Coordinates of C-alpha atoms in Angstrom, one line a residue:
X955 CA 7.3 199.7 140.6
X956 CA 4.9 199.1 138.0
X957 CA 1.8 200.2 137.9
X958 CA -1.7 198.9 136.0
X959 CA -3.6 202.4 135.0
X960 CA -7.8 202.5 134.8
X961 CA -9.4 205.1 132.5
X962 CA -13.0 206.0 132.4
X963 CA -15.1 207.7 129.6
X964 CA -16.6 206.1 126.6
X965 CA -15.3 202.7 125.0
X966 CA -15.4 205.2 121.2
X967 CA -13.3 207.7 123.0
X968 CA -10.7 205.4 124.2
X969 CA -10.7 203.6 120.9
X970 CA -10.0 207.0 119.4
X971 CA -6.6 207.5 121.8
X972 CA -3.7 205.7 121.6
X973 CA -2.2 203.7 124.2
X974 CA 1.1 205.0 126.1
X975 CA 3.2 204.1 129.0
X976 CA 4.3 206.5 131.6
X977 CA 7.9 206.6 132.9
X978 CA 8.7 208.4 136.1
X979 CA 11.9 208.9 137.7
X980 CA 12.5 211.0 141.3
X981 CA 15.6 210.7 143.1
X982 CA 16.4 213.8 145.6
X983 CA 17.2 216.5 143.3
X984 CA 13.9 219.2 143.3
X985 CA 10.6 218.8 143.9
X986 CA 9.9 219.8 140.6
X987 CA 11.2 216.5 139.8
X988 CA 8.9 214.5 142.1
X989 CA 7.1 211.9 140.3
X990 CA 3.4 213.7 140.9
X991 CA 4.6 216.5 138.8
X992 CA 6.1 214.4 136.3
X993 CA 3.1 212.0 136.2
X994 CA 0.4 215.6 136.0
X995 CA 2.5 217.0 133.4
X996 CA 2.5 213.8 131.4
X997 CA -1.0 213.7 131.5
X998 CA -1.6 216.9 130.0
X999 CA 0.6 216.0 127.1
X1000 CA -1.3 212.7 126.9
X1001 CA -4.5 214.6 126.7
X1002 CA -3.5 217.5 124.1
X1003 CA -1.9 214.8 121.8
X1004 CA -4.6 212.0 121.9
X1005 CA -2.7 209.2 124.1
X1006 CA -4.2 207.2 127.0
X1007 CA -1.8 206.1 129.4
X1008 CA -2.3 202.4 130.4
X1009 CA 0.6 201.8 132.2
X1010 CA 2.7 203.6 134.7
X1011 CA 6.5 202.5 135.8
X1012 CA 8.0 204.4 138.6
X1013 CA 11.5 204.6 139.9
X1014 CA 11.4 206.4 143.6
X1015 CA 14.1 207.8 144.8
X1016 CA 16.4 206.7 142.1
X1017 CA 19.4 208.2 140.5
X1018 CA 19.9 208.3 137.2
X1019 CA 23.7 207.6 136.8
X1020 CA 22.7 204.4 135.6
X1021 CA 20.7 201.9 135.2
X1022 CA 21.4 199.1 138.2
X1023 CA 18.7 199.7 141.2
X1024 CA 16.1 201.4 138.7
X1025 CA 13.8 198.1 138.4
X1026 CA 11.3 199.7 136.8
X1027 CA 13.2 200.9 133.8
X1028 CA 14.4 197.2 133.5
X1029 CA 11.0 196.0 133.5
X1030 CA 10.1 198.5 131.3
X1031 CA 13.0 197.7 128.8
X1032 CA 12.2 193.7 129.4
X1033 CA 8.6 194.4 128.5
X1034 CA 9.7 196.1 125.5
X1035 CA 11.6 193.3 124.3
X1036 CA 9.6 190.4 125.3
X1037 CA 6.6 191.6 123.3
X1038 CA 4.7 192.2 126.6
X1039 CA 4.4 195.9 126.0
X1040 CA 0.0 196.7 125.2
X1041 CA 1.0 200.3 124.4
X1042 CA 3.0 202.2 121.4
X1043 CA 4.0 205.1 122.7
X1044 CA 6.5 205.8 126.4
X1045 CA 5.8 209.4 127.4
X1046 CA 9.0 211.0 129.8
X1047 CA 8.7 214.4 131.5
X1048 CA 11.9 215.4 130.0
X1049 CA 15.7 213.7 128.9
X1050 CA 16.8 214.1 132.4
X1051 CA 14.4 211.6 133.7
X1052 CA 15.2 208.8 131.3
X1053 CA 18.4 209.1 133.2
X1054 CA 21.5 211.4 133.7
X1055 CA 23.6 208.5 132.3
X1056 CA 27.3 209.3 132.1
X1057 CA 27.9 207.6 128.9
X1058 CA 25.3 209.4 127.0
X1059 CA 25.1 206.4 124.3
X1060 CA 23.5 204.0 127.3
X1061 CA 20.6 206.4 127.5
X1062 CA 20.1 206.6 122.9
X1063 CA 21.3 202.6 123.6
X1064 CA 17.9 202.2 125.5
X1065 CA 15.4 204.4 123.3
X1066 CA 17.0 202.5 120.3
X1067 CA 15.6 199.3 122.2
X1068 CA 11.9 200.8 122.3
X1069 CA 12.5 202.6 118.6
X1070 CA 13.6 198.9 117.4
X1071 CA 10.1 197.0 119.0
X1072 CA 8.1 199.7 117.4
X1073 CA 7.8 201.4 120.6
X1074 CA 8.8 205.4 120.2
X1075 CA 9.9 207.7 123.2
X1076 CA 8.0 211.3 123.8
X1077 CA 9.8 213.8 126.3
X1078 CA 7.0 216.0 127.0
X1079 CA 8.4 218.9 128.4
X1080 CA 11.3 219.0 126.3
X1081 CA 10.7 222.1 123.6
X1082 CA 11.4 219.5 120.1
X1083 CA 9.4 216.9 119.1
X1084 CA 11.6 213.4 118.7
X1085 CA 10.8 212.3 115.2
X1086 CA 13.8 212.0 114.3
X1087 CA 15.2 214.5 112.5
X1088 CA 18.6 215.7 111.9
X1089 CA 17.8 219.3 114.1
X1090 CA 16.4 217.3 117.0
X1091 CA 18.9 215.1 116.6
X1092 CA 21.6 216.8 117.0
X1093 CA 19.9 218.9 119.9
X1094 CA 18.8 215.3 121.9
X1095 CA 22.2 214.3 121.7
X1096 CA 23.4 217.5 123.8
X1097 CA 20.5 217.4 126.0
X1098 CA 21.2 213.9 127.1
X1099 CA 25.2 215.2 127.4
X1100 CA 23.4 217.7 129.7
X1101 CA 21.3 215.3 131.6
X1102 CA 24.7 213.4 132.3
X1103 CA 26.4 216.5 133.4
X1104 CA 24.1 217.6 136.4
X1105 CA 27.4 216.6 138.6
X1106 CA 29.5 218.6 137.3
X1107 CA 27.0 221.4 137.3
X1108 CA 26.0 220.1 141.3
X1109 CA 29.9 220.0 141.8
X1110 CA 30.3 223.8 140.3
X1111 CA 27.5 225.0 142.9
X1112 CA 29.5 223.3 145.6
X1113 CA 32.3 224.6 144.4
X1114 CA 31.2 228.5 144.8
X1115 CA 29.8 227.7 148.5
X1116 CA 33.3 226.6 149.4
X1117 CA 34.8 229.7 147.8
X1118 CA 32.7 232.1 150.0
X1119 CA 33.4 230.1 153.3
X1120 CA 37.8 230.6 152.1
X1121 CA 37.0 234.3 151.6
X1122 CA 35.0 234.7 155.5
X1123 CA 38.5 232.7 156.2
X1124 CA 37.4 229.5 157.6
X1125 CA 39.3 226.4 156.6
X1126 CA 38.1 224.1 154.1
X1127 CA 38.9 220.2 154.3
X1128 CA 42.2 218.6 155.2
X1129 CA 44.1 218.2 157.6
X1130 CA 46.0 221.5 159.3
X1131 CA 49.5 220.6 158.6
X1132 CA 52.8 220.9 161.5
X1133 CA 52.4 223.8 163.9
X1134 CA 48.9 223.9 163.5
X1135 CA 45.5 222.5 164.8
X1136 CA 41.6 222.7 163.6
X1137 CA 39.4 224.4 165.2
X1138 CA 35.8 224.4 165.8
X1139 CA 33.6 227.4 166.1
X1140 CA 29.9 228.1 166.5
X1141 CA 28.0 230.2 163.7
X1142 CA 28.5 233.0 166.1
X1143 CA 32.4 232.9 165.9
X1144 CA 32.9 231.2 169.2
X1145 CA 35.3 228.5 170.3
X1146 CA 33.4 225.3 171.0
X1147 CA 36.5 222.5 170.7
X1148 CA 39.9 221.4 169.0
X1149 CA 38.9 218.5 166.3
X1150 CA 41.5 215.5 166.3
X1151 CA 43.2 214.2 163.0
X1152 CA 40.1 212.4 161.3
X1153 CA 37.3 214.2 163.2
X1154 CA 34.3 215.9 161.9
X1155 CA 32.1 218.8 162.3
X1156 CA 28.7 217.4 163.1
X1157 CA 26.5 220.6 163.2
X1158 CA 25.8 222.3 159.8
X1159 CA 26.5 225.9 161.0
X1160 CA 29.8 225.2 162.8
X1161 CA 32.9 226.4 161.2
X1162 CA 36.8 225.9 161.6
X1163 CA 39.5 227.2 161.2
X1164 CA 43.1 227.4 162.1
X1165 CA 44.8 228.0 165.4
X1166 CA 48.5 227.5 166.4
X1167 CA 49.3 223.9 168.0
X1168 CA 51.5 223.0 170.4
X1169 CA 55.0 225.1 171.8
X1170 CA 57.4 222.5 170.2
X1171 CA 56.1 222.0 167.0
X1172 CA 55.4 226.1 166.7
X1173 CA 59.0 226.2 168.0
X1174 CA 60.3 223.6 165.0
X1175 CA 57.9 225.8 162.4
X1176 CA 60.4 229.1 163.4
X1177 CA 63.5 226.7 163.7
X1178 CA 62.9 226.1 160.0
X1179 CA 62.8 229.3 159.0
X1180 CA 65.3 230.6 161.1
X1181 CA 67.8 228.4 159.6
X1182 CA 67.2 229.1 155.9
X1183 CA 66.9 232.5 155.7
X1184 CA 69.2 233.8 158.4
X1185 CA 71.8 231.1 158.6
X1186 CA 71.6 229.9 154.7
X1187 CA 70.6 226.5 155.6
X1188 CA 69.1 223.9 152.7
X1189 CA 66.2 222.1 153.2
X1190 CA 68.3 219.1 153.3
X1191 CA 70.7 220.4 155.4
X1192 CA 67.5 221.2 157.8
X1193 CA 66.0 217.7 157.3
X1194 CA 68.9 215.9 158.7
X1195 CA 69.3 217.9 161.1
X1196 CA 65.5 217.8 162.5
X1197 CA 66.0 214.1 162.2
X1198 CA 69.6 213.9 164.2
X1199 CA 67.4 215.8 167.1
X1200 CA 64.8 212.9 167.0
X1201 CA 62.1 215.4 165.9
X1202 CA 59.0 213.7 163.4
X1203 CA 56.5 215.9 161.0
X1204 CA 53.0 215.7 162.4
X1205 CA 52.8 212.3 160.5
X1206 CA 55.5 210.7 163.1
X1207 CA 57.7 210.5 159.9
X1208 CA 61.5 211.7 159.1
X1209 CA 61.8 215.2 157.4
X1210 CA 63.1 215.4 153.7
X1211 CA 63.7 218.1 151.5
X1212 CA 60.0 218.1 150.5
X1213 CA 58.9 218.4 153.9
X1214 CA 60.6 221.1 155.1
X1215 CA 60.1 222.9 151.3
X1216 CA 56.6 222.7 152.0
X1217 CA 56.5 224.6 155.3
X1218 CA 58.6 227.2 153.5
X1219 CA 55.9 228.0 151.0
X1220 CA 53.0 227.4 152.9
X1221 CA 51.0 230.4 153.5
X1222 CA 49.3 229.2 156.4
X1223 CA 52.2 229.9 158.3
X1224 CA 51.5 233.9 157.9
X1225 CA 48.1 233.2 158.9
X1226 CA 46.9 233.1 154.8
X1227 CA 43.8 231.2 154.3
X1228 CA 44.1 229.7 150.1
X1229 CA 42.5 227.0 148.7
X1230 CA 42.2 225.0 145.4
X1231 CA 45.8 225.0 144.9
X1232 CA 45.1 221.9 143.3
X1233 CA 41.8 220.2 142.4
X1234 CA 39.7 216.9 141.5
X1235 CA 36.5 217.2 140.0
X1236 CA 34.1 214.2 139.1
X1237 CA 37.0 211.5 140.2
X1238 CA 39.4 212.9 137.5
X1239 CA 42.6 213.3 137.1
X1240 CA 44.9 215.6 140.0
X1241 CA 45.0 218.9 138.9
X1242 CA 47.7 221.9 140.3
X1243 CA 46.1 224.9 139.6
X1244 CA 47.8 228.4 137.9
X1245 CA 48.4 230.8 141.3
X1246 CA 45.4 232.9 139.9
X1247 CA 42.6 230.3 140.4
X1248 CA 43.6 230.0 143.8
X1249 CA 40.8 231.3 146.3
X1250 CA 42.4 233.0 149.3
X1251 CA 41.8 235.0 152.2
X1252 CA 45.1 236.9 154.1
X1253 CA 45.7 237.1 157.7
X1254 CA 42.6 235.0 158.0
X1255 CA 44.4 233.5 161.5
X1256 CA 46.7 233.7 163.9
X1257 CA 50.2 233.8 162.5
X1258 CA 53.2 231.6 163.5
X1259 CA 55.9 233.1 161.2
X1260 CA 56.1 237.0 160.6
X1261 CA 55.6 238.2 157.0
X1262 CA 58.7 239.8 156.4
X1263 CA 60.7 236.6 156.9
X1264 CA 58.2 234.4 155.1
X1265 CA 58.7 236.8 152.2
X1266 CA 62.6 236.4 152.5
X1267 CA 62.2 233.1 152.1
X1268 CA 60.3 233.4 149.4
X1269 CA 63.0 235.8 147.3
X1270 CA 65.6 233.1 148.2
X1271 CA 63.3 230.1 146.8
X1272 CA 62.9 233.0 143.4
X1273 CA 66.5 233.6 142.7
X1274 CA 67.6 230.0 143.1
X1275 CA 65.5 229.7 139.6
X1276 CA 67.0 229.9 136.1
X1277 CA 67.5 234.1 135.3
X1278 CA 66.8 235.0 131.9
X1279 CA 69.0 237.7 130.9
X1280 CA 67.2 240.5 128.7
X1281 CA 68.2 239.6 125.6
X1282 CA 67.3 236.0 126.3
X1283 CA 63.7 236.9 126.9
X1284 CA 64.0 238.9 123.5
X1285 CA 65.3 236.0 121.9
X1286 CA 62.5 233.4 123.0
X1287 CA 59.6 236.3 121.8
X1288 CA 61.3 236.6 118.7
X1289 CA 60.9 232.7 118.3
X1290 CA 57.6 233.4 118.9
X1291 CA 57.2 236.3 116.4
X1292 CA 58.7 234.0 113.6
X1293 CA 56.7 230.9 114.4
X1294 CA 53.2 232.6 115.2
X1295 CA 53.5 235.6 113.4
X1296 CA 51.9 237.6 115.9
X1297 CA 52.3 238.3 120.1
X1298 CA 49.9 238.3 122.8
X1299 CA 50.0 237.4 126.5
X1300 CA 48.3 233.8 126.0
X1301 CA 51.1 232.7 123.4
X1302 CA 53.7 233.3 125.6
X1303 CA 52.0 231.8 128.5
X1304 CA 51.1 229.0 126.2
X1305 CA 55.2 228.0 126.5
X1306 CA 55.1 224.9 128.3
X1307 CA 59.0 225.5 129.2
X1308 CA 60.1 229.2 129.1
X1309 CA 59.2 232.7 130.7
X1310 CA 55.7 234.1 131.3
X1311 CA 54.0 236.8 130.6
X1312 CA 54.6 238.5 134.0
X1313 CA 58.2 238.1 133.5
X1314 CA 57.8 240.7 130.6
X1315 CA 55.7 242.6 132.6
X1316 CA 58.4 242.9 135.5
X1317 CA 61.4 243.2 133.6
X1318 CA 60.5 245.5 130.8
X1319 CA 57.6 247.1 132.3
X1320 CA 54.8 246.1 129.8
X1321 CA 54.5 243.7 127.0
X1322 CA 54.2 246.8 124.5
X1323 CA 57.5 247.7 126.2
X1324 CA 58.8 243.9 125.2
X1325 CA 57.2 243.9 121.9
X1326 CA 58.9 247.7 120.8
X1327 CA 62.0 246.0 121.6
X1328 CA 61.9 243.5 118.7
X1329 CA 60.6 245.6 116.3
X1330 CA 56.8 244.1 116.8
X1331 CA 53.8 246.3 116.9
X1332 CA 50.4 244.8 117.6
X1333 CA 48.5 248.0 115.4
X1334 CA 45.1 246.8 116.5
X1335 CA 43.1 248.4 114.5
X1336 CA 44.9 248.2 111.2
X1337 CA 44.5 244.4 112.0
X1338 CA 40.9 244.7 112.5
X1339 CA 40.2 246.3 109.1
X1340 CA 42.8 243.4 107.4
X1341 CA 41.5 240.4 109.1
X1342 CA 37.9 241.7 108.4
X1343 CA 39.2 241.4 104.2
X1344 CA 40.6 238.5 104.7
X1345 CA 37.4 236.2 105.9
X1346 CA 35.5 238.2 103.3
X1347 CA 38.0 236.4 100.8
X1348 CA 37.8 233.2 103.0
X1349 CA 33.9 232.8 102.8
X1350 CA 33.2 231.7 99.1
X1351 CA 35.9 228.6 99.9
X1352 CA 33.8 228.1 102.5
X1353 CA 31.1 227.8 101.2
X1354 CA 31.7 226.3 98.4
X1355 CA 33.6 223.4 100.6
X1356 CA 30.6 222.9 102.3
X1357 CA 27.8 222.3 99.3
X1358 CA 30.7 219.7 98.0
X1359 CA 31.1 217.7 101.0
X1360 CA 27.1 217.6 101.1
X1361 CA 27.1 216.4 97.3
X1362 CA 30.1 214.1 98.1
X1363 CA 27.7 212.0 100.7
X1364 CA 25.3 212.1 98.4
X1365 CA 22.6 215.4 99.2
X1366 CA 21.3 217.8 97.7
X1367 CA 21.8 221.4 98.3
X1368 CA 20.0 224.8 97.0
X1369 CA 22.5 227.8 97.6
X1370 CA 20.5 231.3 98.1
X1371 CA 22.4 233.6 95.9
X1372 CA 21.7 236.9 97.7
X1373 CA 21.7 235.2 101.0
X1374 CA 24.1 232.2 101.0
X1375 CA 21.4 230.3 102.4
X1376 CA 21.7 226.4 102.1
X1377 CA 18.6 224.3 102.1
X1378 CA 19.6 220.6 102.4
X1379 CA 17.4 217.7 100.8
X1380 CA 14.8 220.0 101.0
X1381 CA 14.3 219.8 104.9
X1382 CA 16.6 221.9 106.6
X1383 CA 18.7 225.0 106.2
X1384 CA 22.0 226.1 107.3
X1385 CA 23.5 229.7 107.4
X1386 CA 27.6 229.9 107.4
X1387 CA 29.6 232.6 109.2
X1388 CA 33.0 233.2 109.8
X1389 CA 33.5 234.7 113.3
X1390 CA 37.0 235.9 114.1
X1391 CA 38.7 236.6 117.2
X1392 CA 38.9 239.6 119.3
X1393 CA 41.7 239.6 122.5
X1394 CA 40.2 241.3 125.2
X1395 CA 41.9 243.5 127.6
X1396 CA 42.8 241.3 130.2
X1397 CA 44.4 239.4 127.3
X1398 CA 41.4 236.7 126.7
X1399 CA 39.6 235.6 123.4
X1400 CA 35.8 236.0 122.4
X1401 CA 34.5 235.6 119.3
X1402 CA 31.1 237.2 118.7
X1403 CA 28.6 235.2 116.8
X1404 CA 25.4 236.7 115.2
X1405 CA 22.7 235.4 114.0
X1406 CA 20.5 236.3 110.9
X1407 CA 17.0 237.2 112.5
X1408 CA 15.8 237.6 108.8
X1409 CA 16.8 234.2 107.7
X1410 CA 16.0 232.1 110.6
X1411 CA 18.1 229.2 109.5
X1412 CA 17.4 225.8 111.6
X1413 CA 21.5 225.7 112.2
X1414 CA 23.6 228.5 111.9
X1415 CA 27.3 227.4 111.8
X1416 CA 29.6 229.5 113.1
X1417 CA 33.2 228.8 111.9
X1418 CA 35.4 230.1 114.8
X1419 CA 38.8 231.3 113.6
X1420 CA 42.1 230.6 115.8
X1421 CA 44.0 233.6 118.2
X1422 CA 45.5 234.6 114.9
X1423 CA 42.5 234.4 112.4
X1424 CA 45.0 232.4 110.1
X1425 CA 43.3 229.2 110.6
X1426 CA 39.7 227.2 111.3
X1427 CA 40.0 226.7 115.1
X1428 CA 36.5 224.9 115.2
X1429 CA 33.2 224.5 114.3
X1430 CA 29.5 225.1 116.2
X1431 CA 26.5 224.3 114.8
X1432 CA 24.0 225.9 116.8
X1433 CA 20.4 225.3 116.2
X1434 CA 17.6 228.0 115.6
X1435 CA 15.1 227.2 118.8
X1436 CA 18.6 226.7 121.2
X1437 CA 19.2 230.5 120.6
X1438 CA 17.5 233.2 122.6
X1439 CA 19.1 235.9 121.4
X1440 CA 20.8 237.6 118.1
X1441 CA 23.9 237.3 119.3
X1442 CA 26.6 234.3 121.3
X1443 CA 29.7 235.9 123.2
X1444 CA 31.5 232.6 123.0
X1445 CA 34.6 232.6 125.0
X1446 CA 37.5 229.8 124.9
X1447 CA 35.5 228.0 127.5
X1448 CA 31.8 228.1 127.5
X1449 CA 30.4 225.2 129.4
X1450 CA 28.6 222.4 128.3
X1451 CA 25.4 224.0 127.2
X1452 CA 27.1 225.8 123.7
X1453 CA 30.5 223.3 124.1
X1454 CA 28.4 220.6 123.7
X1455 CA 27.6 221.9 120.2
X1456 CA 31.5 222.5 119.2
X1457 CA 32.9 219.6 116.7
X1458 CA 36.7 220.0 115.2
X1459 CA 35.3 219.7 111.8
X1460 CA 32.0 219.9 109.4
X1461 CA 31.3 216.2 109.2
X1462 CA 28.9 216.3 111.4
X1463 CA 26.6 218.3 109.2
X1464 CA 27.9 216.2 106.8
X1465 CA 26.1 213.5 108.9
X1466 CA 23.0 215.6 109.1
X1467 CA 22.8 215.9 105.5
X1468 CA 23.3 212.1 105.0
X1469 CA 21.1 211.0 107.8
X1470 CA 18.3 213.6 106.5
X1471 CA 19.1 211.8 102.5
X1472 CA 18.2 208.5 104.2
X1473 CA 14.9 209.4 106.1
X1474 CA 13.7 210.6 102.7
X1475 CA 14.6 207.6 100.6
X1476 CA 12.6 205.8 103.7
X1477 CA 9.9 208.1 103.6
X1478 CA 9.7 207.5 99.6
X1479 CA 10.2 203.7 99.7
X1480 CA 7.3 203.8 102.9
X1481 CA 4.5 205.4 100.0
X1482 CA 5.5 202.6 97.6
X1483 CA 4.1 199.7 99.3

């Protein structure tokens, strides 16, 4: 709704403030985010920066995906455009109230509607000012990436509550699968009922988990595994004849091979509670999940097959797989050797076809083990010391690369001598550093990013090197009042908040530079007329 706003105090006064608008935006999220708060923190910003707030459009209990039932966004928008607008200024608690838009050019699509009419757009608890230049910029364009992402960050806290109730062992969506049956129980652990395909828990403390169903189908469940480990049976062989006795799976379908493969390696059978096997996030694409990410919980219930003929199964499913001999395992790391020019567990996991790393592991004992064997010796600490020389040599080019591609757009650029410092067009600065990367124990990468406490550039640009510090991996430009503290442990995946500030290649401060060129031709033309 839209709302007309009365001020009192003198007529001078008023005349001395200039007018605003008010957006506010509450869906269900926090009551931080109610629209009180919002509207009392406005106000103060209103009052320390000498705007009166004529007008106030409110969206209740909105979300901010987009922009379809938030009327009074659209009438703010249409007022905008029509002219009708008696104020200069729109004053928003923060980036997240303009909305969480999922395309995070619709919500810069809208401001550039008010910024077109005249009308500019203040986030008032946001810690840069929007005026438009390149550092806040940059910095508004993650923040509204950020805004957009709230699901996935809603879907990651989800995510960990689901995690906990796997490891206490209750079950977790889905239907229980042939030979088994859901089961509801109170907070306390006890029995209430057994839940029918498609029915839900309707109490927010209840719990469920898996029981055995009925004799026949338990009978089938042992049937199958009877067959193929004791009598050698295939899972075709099994299907057909399951279907020759008129038995169905608990969909009242035929069996196949896949059916009866998927009892086989079910670990619900052995009373194994595991989850995320295979995942979906934010309506994207099916995901199957390395056996590591998988969340589980053993002998969480009631068994129906014992473990030591589960696990037979298991080594007959293994050895039916293509062997590597030993010197074909040699063979594909030497391929390795010649076309990276260095090992590590990630590279050979990186194989999309081939052994993994825990093939090594099992065969040879360790990778050192593996690596001895073709002649390959990591010498960590000699690498240290050489990679360390080498981005020393790298840095000038650097460097050097950078002031040209600013001059090749047209900016100017002052290089510190002492410092390497770069002040571009005379408005912001820019500190380089090359950051290699480190291979943990557990066989990860982090590459460790500091940041010049005596220089306080606005954007430090950390140029990440790849696994083998041969190459440019990528590039972040991090800005100065983003960065808490001396130092950023950035990992191969660090989440939207310092991904968002990861491009492939420099043009983006290329961009900066340009954009930063242009305001000051503007600025310069402005104080002509």
């Amino acid at each position: 709704m839209v709302q007309s706003m009365s001020h009192s105090g003198g007529e001078s006064e008023r005349q001395a403030q200039k007018p605003a608008a008010e957006y506010v935006r509450m869906s269900t999220d926090h009551q931080k985010y109610s629209t009180a708060n919002q509207a009392q923190a406005i106000r103060e910003y209103a009052a320390r920066h000498g705007f009166r707030i004529e007008k106030t459009y409110e969206d209740s209990g909105k979300s901010g995906l987009n922009l379809d039932d938030r009327e009074a966004l659209k009438q703010l928008i249409d007022d905008v455009q029509n002219g009708a607008a008696d104020f200069s200024t729109i004053l928003v608690y923060d980036i997240s109230r303009w909305g969480r838009f999922q395309d995070a050019d619709e919500g810069a699509y809208y401001e550039h509607l008010c910024k077109r009419a005249g009308i500019s757009v203040r986030y008032c608890a946001e810690q840069f000012e929007n005026d438009g230049s390149p550092v806040s910029t940059i910095v508004k364009g993650v923040k509204r990436a950020m805004a957009g992402e709230y699901s996935r960050e809603l879907s990651v806290k989800v995510f960990a509550g689901q995690r906990r109730l796997i490891e206490l062992g209750y079950r977790q969506g889905g239907p229980a699968g042939f030979g088994l049956r859901r089961q509801l129980i109170d907070q306390n652990g006890i029995a209430k009922a057994e839940l029918v395909r498609g029915e839900h828990k309707s109490i927010q403390t209840d719990r469920i988990v898996l029981i055995p169903g009925p004799a026949q189908e338990i009978e089938t469940i042992r049937f199958i595994y009877e067959a193929f480990v004791a009598q050698g049976k295939s899972e075709r062989e099994i299907a057909d004849g399951l279907n020759a006795k008129g038995v169905t799976t608990d969909l009242g379908r035929a069996w196949t091979r896949a059916t009866v493969h998927q009892i086989l390696i079910n670990e619900k059978y052995i009373g194994n509670n595991v989850w995320n096997r295979c995942s979906c996030k934010l309506k994207g694409p099916r995901v199957y999940n390395p056996r590591e990410r998988w969340i589980r919980r053993d002998q969480a219930f009631e068994s129906i097959v014992d473990e030591e003929t589960f696990r037979s199964a298991q080594t007959i499913i293994a050895e039916r797989c293509k062997r590597y001999s030993n010197e074909e395992l040699l063979d594909v790391l030497r391929g390795l050797l010649e076309q990276h020019g260095y090992l590590s567990g990630i590279i050979i996991d990186e194989l999309e076809v081939g052994p993994s790393s825990s093939a090594y592991r099992t065969r040879f004992g360790s990778l050192l083990r593996a690596y001895e064997l073709i002649g390959f010796s990591p010498e960590r600490d000699y690498r240290y010391i050489e990679i360390n020389r080498a981005l020393r040599r790298m840095y000038p080019d650097f460097i050097a690369a950078t002031v040209r591609g600013i001059g090749d757009i047209g900016g100017s650029v002052r290089q510190d001598t002492e410092t390497d410092l770069l002040t571009v067009n005379g408005e912001f600065t820019a500190s380089l550093c090359l950051v290699r990367s480190q291979e943990t124990v557990a066989g990860s990468y982090r590459w460790k990013v500091r940041f010049d406490a005596g220089l306080r550039p606005d954007i430090t640009v950390a140029i990440r090197m790849n696994q083998m510090n041969s190459a440019v991996l990528d590039y972040y430009l991090l800005p100065r009042f983003e960065m808490e503290t001396d130092m950023a442990a950035l990992a191969e995946d660090n989440g939207l908040a310092l991904d968002a500030y990861r491009f492939d290649s420099l043009d983006m401060l290329f961009e900066l530079a340009a954009r930063s060129q242009l305001l000051e031709v503007s600025y310069g033309l402005g104080s002509m007329h």
